[in-house]
C-alpha cells in the first residue's frame, strides 16, 4: 500500500543524515581554536583572554573563522588580541547576536571592562558587525 512512498521517505532520511554528516565535518574546523594559560599569541590570528592585559586562560585561533564558546571561556573574556588582517565582530549572544563589539585588524583590547564588554563574549565572526 505505501511501498513507493515508504521508499521515498527512506531516501529523504538518508539525505538528511548525509547532510548532518557534512555539517558535522565543517564543525570540526572550529578545532582551529585551542586553549592555553601561557599568554602567548605568537603565530595565532586571534587570542581572547580571561583577564585584563592578556592574562589568564586564553583561546587561541589560527585562521579566520567564526566561533561559539560553549565551555569555560563563555562570558569570561576580558581582553583581546586581533592579529588577523580581518575585522572581527564579538557578540554577547551565542548565535552571533545580541550586543556586539567590533575589533579592527591589528588591534589590542587590554580591558574590555573599560568599554562595557567584560565577561560577555559568547561568539565571534570575522567581518564587520
Ligand atoms: Ca554572552
Tab-separated table of N, CA and C and ligand atoms in Angstrom:
chain	number	residue	atom	x	y	z
A	1	UNK	N	0.824	-1.200	0.000
A	1	UNK	CA	0.000	0.000	0.000
A	1	UNK	C	0.865	1.259	0.000
A	2	UNK	N	1.903	1.319	0.839
A	2	UNK	CA	2.726	2.529	0.841
A	2	UNK	C	4.178	2.218	0.447
A	3	UNK	N	4.311	1.175	-0.391
A	3	UNK	CA	5.657	0.764	-0.785
A	3	UNK	C	6.462	1.881	-1.421
A	4	UNK	N	5.899	2.503	-2.436
A	4	UNK	CA	6.623	3.526	-3.184
A	4	UNK	C	6.947	4.751	-2.308
A	5	UNK	N	5.946	5.177	-1.530
A	5	UNK	CA	6.151	6.365	-0.693
A	5	UNK	C	7.084	6.061	0.475
A	6	UNK	N	6.973	4.815	0.960
A	6	UNK	CA	7.866	4.406	2.046
A	6	UNK	C	9.312	4.506	1.615
A	7	UNK	N	9.594	4.093	0.384
A	7	UNK	CA	10.960	4.155	-0.149
A	7	UNK	C	11.433	5.616	-0.234
A	8	UNK	N	10.540	6.472	-0.728
A	8	UNK	CA	10.911	7.889	-0.863
A	8	UNK	C	11.269	8.478	0.501
A	9	UNK	N	10.522	8.068	1.513
A	9	UNK	CA	10.772	8.567	2.862
A	9	UNK	C	12.153	8.114	3.346
A	10	UNK	N	12.477	6.862	3.047
A	10	UNK	CA	13.789	6.332	3.448
A	10	UNK	C	14.914	7.130	2.793
A	11	UNK	N	14.760	7.423	1.498
A	11	UNK	CA	15.788	8.177	0.774
A	11	UNK	C	15.947	9.551	1.404
A	12	UNK	N	14.824	10.185	1.733
A	12	UNK	CA	14.877	11.512	2.352
A	12	UNK	C	15.654	11.458	3.663
A	13	UNK	N	15.443	10.406	4.438
A	13	UNK	CA	16.149	10.272	5.710
A	13	UNK	C	17.643	10.097	5.501
A	14	UNK	N	18.014	9.332	4.468
A	14	UNK	CA	19.434	9.124	4.185
A	14	UNK	C	20.079	10.445	3.786
A	15	UNK	N	19.386	11.240	2.969
A	15	UNK	CA	19.914	12.535	2.553
A	15	UNK	C	20.104	13.436	3.771
A	16	UNK	N	19.127	13.425	4.662
A	16	UNK	CA	19.227	14.251	5.875
A	16	UNK	C	20.431	13.827	6.709
A	17	UNK	N	20.649	12.532	6.825
A	17	UNK	CA	21.780	12.034	7.609
A	17	UNK	C	23.095	12.450	6.960
A	18	UNK	N	23.172	12.373	5.628
A	18	UNK	CA	24.398	12.754	4.922
A	18	UNK	C	24.664	14.247	5.107
A	19	UNK	N	23.603	15.058	5.057
A	19	UNK	CA	23.751	16.494	5.258
A	19	UNK	C	24.276	16.779	6.661
A	20	UNK	N	23.735	16.075	7.638
A	20	UNK	CA	24.189	16.249	9.020
A	20	UNK	C	25.666	15.887	9.132
A	21	UNK	N	26.085	14.847	8.405
A	21	UNK	CA	27.492	14.434	8.456
A	21	UNK	C	28.386	15.528	7.891
A	22	UNK	N	27.947	16.162	6.799
A	22	UNK	CA	28.736	17.235	6.186
A	22	UNK	C	28.854	18.405	7.147
A	23	UNK	N	27.741	18.797	7.773
A	23	UNK	CA	27.794	19.906	8.716
A	23	UNK	C	28.638	19.536	9.930
A	24	UNK	N	28.550	18.282	10.329
A	24	UNK	CA	29.373	17.816	11.442
A	24	UNK	C	30.846	17.971	11.124
A	25	UNK	N	31.220	17.651	9.889
A	25	UNK	CA	32.619	17.747	9.477
A	25	UNK	C	33.078	19.203	9.477
A	26	UNK	N	32.210	20.111	9.006
A	26	UNK	CA	32.622	21.513	8.957
A	26	UNK	C	32.750	22.086	10.358
A	27	UNK	N	31.969	21.564	11.309
A	27	UNK	CA	32.092	21.997	12.701
A	27	UNK	C	33.486	21.665	13.239
A	28	UNK	N	34.078	20.594	12.712
A	28	UNK	CA	35.416	20.206	13.153
A	28	UNK	C	36.441	21.291	12.843
A	29	UNK	N	36.138	22.179	11.882
A	29	UNK	CA	37.058	23.265	11.552
A	29	UNK	C	37.272	24.173	12.758
A	30	UNK	N	36.319	24.192	13.704
A	30	UNK	CA	36.486	25.021	14.887
A	30	UNK	C	37.546	24.447	15.821
A	31	UNK	N	38.118	23.300	15.470
A	31	UNK	CA	39.268	22.787	16.207
A	31	UNK	C	40.482	23.679	16.002
A	32	UNK	N	40.371	24.701	15.133
A	32	UNK	CA	41.445	25.681	14.978
A	32	UNK	C	41.560	26.550	16.223
A	33	UNK	N	40.609	26.442	17.133
A	33	UNK	CA	40.714	27.141	18.423
A	33	UNK	C	41.260	26.170	19.460
A	34	UNK	N	42.352	26.578	20.104
A	34	UNK	CA	42.905	25.788	21.198
A	34	UNK	C	42.957	26.691	22.434
A	35	UNK	N	43.281	26.106	23.563
A	35	UNK	CA	43.312	26.874	24.811
A	35	UNK	C	44.668	26.735	25.482
A	36	UNK	N	45.083	27.801	26.140
A	36	UNK	CA	46.379	27.795	26.820
A	36	UNK	C	46.322	28.721	28.032
A	37	UNK	N	47.270	28.580	28.901
A	37	UNK	CA	47.451	29.529	30.004
A	37	UNK	C	48.744	30.315	29.847
A	38	UNK	N	49.438	30.093	28.750
A	38	UNK	CA	50.779	30.678	28.592
A	38	UNK	C	50.739	32.177	28.329
A	39	UNK	N	49.608	32.676	27.832
A	39	UNK	CA	49.525	34.091	27.480
A	39	UNK	C	50.076	34.383	26.094
A	40	UNK	N	50.739	33.407	25.498
A	40	UNK	CA	51.351	33.640	24.184
A	40	UNK	C	50.312	33.623	23.067
A	41	UNK	N	50.440	34.597	22.159
A	41	UNK	CA	49.564	34.640	20.987
A	41	UNK	C	50.403	34.529	19.709
A	42	UNK	N	51.644	34.090	19.866
A	42	UNK	CA	52.562	34.004	18.731
A	42	UNK	C	52.041	33.021	17.682
A	43	UNK	N	52.000	33.474	16.444
A	43	UNK	CA	51.577	32.602	15.356
A	43	UNK	C	50.078	32.454	15.233
A	44	UNK	N	49.335	33.110	16.102
A	44	UNK	CA	47.876	32.981	16.080
A	44	UNK	C	47.238	34.174	15.365
A	45	UNK	N	45.997	33.995	14.981
A	45	UNK	CA	45.227	35.057	14.343
A	45	UNK	C	44.529	35.916	15.388
A	46	UNK	N	43.951	35.229	16.372
A	46	UNK	CA	43.072	35.895	17.325
A	46	UNK	C	43.205	35.218	18.682
A	47	UNK	N	43.467	36.006	19.723
A	47	UNK	CA	43.554	35.463	21.077
A	47	UNK	C	42.590	36.223	21.976
A	48	UNK	N	41.867	35.472	22.770
A	48	UNK	CA	40.884	36.055	23.686
A	48	UNK	C	41.227	35.564	25.087
A	49	UNK	N	41.372	36.523	26.020
A	49	UNK	CA	41.895	36.221	27.348
A	49	UNK	C	40.836	36.373	28.429
A	50	UNK	N	40.998	35.532	29.439
A	50	UNK	CA	40.075	35.553	30.577
A	50	UNK	C	40.213	36.845	31.387
A	51	UNK	N	41.436	37.354	31.528
A	51	UNK	CA	41.679	38.526	32.374
A	51	UNK	C	42.165	39.721	31.555
A	52	UNK	N	42.169	40.889	32.199
A	52	UNK	CA	42.706	42.095	31.573
A	52	UNK	C	44.181	41.918	31.231
A	53	UNK	N	44.656	42.736	30.309
A	53	UNK	CA	46.074	42.794	29.955
A	53	UNK	C	46.626	41.453	29.480
A	54	UNK	N	45.755	40.683	28.787
A	54	UNK	CA	46.185	39.469	28.095
A	54	UNK	C	46.744	38.426	29.056
A	55	UNK	N	45.968	38.187	30.125
A	55	UNK	CA	46.361	37.222	31.152
A	55	UNK	C	45.274	36.156	31.311
A	56	UNK	N	45.692	35.055	31.911
A	56	UNK	CA	44.746	34.012	32.277
A	56	UNK	C	44.469	33.037	31.146
A	57	UNK	N	43.415	32.282	31.327
A	57	UNK	CA	43.023	31.273	30.346
A	57	UNK	C	42.773	31.963	29.003
A	58	UNK	N	43.245	31.367	27.935
A	58	UNK	CA	43.260	32.033	26.634
A	58	UNK	C	42.767	31.103	25.538
A	59	UNK	N	41.850	31.597	24.707
A	59	UNK	CA	41.503	30.859	23.492
A	59	UNK	C	42.345	31.410	22.356
A	60	UNK	N	42.949	30.507	21.607
A	60	UNK	CA	43.903	30.853	20.560
A	60	UNK	C	43.394	30.300	19.236
A	61	UNK	N	43.147	31.200	18.296
A	61	UNK	CA	42.648	30.762	16.983
A	61	UNK	C	43.704	31.009	15.908
A	62	UNK	N	43.845	30.041	15.010
A	62	UNK	CA	44.694	30.191	13.830
A	62	UNK	C	43.791	30.157	12.611
A	63	UNK	N	43.888	31.185	11.761
A	63	UNK	CA	42.979	31.298	10.620
A	63	UNK	C	41.766	32.126	11.012
A	64	UNK	N	41.003	32.542	10.005
A	64	UNK	CA	39.831	33.391	10.258
A	64	UNK	C	38.553	32.572	10.163
A	65	UNK	N	37.938	32.359	11.302
A	65	UNK	CA	36.729	31.530	11.374
A	65	UNK	C	35.774	32.107	12.419
A	66	UNK	N	34.492	31.866	12.228
A	66	UNK	CA	33.551	32.158	13.317
A	66	UNK	C	33.728	31.120	14.425
A	67	UNK	N	33.340	31.489	15.633
A	67	UNK	CA	33.482	30.548	16.746
A	67	UNK	C	32.442	30.846	17.812
A	68	UNK	N	31.950	29.791	18.437
A	68	UNK	CA	30.990	29.928	19.534
A	68	UNK	C	31.594	29.277	20.771
A	69	UNK	N	31.646	30.030	21.863
A	69	UNK	CA	32.147	29.467	23.118
A	69	UNK	C	31.067	28.626	23.775
A	70	UNK	N	31.437	27.425	24.163
A	70	UNK	CA	30.485	26.576	24.870
A	70	UNK	C	31.047	26.144	26.224
A	71	UNK	N	32.296	26.393	26.463
A	71	UNK	CA	32.916	25.921	27.699
A	71	UNK	C	33.266	27.049	28.649
A	72	UNK	N	34.371	26.890	29.317
A	72	UNK	CA	34.793	27.797	30.385
A	72	UNK	C	34.873	29.256	29.939
A	73	UNK	N	35.316	29.495	28.710
A	73	UNK	CA	35.543	30.877	28.269
A	73	UNK	C	34.263	31.639	27.916
A	74	UNK	N	33.135	30.944	27.901
A	74	UNK	CA	31.883	31.642	27.601
A	74	UNK	C	31.602	32.674	28.695
A	75	UNK	N	31.372	33.918	28.295
A	75	UNK	CA	31.091	35.021	29.240
A	75	UNK	C	32.251	35.304	30.199
A	76	UNK	N	33.490	35.051	29.749
A	76	UNK	CA	34.635	35.300	30.629
A	76	UNK	C	35.706	36.194	30.011
A	77	UNK	N	35.577	36.547	28.744
A	77	UNK	CA	36.652	37.297	28.074
A	77	UNK	C	36.805	38.704	28.637
A	78	UNK	N	38.065	39.098	28.862
A	78	UNK	CA	38.344	40.446	29.363
A	78	UNK	C	39.346	41.213	28.512
A	79	UNK	N	40.088	40.519	27.646
A	79	UNK	CA	40.976	41.226	26.727
A	79	UNK	C	41.132	40.424	25.438
A	80	UNK	N	41.517	41.140	24.376
A	80	UNK	CA	41.566	40.545	23.031
A	80	UNK	C	42.809	41.035	22.293
A	81	UNK	N	43.438	40.114	21.572
A	81	UNK	CA	44.460	40.480	20.594
A	81	UNK	C	43.963	40.015	19.230
A	82	UNK	N	43.798	40.959	18.306
A	82	UNK	CA	43.409	40.602	16.941
A	82	UNK	C	44.610	40.815	16.027
A	83	UNK	N	45.298	39.735	15.725
A	83	UNK	CA	46.473	39.810	14.846
A	83	UNK	C	46.102	39.465	13.415
A	84	UNK	N	44.825	39.280	13.178
A	84	UNK	CA	44.336	38.947	11.845
A	84	UNK	C	44.417	40.162	10.926
A	85	UNK	N	44.239	39.937	9.642
A	85	UNK	CA	44.065	41.048	8.702
A	85	UNK	C	42.574	41.318	8.491
A	86	UNK	N	41.734	40.679	9.332
A	86	UNK	CA	40.288	40.863	9.272
A	86	UNK	C	39.789	41.658	10.478
A	87	UNK	N	38.745	42.429	10.264
A	87	UNK	CA	37.964	42.969	11.372
A	87	UNK	C	37.173	41.803	11.957
A	88	UNK	N	36.998	41.784	13.276
A	88	UNK	CA	36.157	40.756	13.912
A	88	UNK	C	35.011	41.413	14.653
A	89	UNK	N	33.891	40.725	14.680
A	89	UNK	CA	32.766	41.164	15.484
A	89	UNK	C	32.533	40.153	16.603
A	90	UNK	N	32.542	40.634	17.841
A	90	UNK	CA	32.321	39.797	19.022
A	90	UNK	C	30.921	40.050	19.546
A	91	UNK	N	30.246	38.973	19.909
A	91	UNK	CA	28.840	39.061	20.314
A	91	UNK	C	28.620	38.540	21.727
A	92	UNK	N	27.704	39.190	22.413
A	92	UNK	CA	27.247	38.690	23.709
A	92	UNK	C	26.458	37.385	23.513
A	93	UNK	N	25.668	37.313	22.479
A	93	UNK	CA	24.849	36.131	22.224
A	93	UNK	C	25.658	34.966	21.677
A	94	UNK	N	25.145	33.767	21.871
A	94	UNK	CA	25.826	32.554	21.424
A	94	UNK	C	25.579	32.267	19.944
A	95	UNK	N	24.749	33.068	19.313
A	95	UNK	CA	24.392	32.807	17.908
A	95	UNK	C	24.709	34.029	17.042
A	96	UNK	N	25.870	34.666	17.342
A	96	UNK	CA	26.288	35.867	16.600
A	96	UNK	C	25.181	36.920	16.659
A	97	UNK	N	24.666	37.101	17.860
A	97	UNK	CA	23.596	38.084	18.033
A	97	UNK	C	23.765	38.795	19.381
A	98	UNK	N	22.861	39.688	19.661
A	98	UNK	CA	22.918	40.452	20.904
A	98	UNK	C	23.897	41.610	20.813
A	99	UNK	N	24.273	42.136	21.958
A	99	UNK	CA	25.222	43.253	21.987
A	99	UNK	C	26.512	42.820	21.314
A	100	UNK	N	27.148	43.759	20.599
A	100	UNK	CA	28.341	43.372	19.864
A	100	UNK	C	29.432	44.435	19.960
A	101	UNK	N	30.625	43.979	19.682
A	101	UNK	CA	31.815	44.829	19.732
A	101	UNK	C	32.649	44.555	18.491
A	102	UNK	N	32.925	45.597	17.723
A	102	UNK	CA	33.757	45.421	16.538
A	102	UNK	C	35.211	45.711	16.887
A	103	UNK	N	36.085	44.791	16.500
A	103	UNK	CA	37.513	44.913	16.796
A	103	UNK	C	38.276	44.929	15.477
A	104	UNK	N	38.934	46.042	15.199
A	104	UNK	CA	39.669	46.181	13.945
A	104	UNK	C	40.878	45.268	13.867
A	105	UNK	N	41.349	45.031	12.660
A	105	UNK	CA	42.523	44.170	12.495
A	105	UNK	C	43.763	44.847	13.071
A	106	UNK	N	44.604	44.015	13.664
A	106	UNK	CA	45.821	44.520	14.281
A	106	UNK	C	45.586	45.288	15.570
A	107	UNK	N	44.409	45.131	16.173
A	107	UNK	CA	44.073	45.891	17.385
A	107	UNK	C	44.233	45.051	18.646
A	108	UNK	N	44.622	45.732	19.723
A	108	UNK	CA	44.699	45.131	21.051
A	108	UNK	C	43.643	45.785	21.928
A	109	UNK	N	42.912	44.984	22.653
A	109	UNK	CA	41.945	45.496	23.630
A	109	UNK	C	42.326	44.932	24.992
A	110	UNK	N	43.099	45.683	25.788
A	110	UNK	CA	43.584	45.139	27.061
A	110	UNK	C	42.540	45.118	28.175
A	111	UNK	N	41.443	45.866	28.020
A	111	UNK	CA	40.464	45.959	29.117
A	111	UNK	C	39.061	46.147	28.555
A	112	UNK	N	38.391	45.030	28.280
A	112	UNK	CA	37.040	45.114	27.716
A	112	UNK	C	36.063	45.751	28.699
A	113	UNK	N	36.378	45.670	30.006
A	113	UNK	CA	35.510	46.287	31.007
A	113	UNK	C	35.418	47.796	30.840
A	114	UNK	N	36.496	48.408	30.345
A	114	UNK	CA	36.517	49.866	30.190
A	114	UNK	C	35.554	50.319	29.095
A	115	UNK	N	35.129	49.406	28.246
A	115	UNK	CA	34.149	49.749	27.209
A	115	UNK	C	32.850	48.957	27.415
A	116	UNK	N	32.668	48.465	28.637
A	116	UNK	CA	31.404	47.817	28.991
A	116	UNK	C	31.196	46.450	28.367
A	117	UNK	N	32.299	45.746	28.046
A	117	UNK	CA	32.116	44.464	27.370
A	117	UNK	C	32.840	43.318	28.074
A	118	UNK	N	33.134	43.481	29.358
A	118	UNK	CA	33.796	42.399	30.093
A	118	UNK	C	32.823	41.253	30.360
A	119	UNK	N	33.325	40.044	30.296
A	119	UNK	CA	32.577	38.834	30.684
A	119	UNK	C	31.263	38.693	29.921
A	120	UNK	N	31.269	39.043	28.661
A	120	UNK	CA	30.059	38.959	27.837
A	120	UNK	C	30.210	38.030	26.633
A	121	UNK	N	31.390	37.979	26.044
A	121	UNK	CA	31.532	37.354	24.721
A	121	UNK	C	31.146	35.875	24.742
A	122	UNK	N	30.242	35.546	23.820
A	122	UNK	CA	29.830	34.156	23.649
A	122	UNK	C	30.088	33.637	22.243
A	123	UNK	N	30.281	34.549	21.271
A	123	UNK	CA	30.593	34.112	19.903
A	123	UNK	C	31.291	35.244	19.167
A	124	UNK	N	31.960	34.886	18.068
A	124	UNK	CA	32.572	35.921	17.233
A	124	UNK	C	32.653	35.456	15.798
A	125	UNK	N	32.858	36.423	14.919
A	125	UNK	CA	32.836	36.129	13.498
A	125	UNK	C	33.740	37.132	12.776
A	126	UNK	N	34.536	36.685	11.808
A	126	UNK	CA	35.296	37.650	11.025
A	126	UNK	C	34.348	38.526	10.198
A	127	UNK	N	34.697	39.796	10.065
A	127	UNK	CA	33.866	40.727	9.298
A	127	UNK	C	33.289	41.803	10.200
A	128	UNK	N	32.799	42.874	9.570
A	128	UNK	CA	32.198	43.973	10.324
A	128	UNK	C	30.909	43.534	11.003
A	129	UNK	N	30.569	44.210	12.086
A	129	UNK	CA	29.317	43.918	12.797
A	129	UNK	C	28.123	44.414	11.975
B	1	LIG	CA1	27.266	36.177	26.498
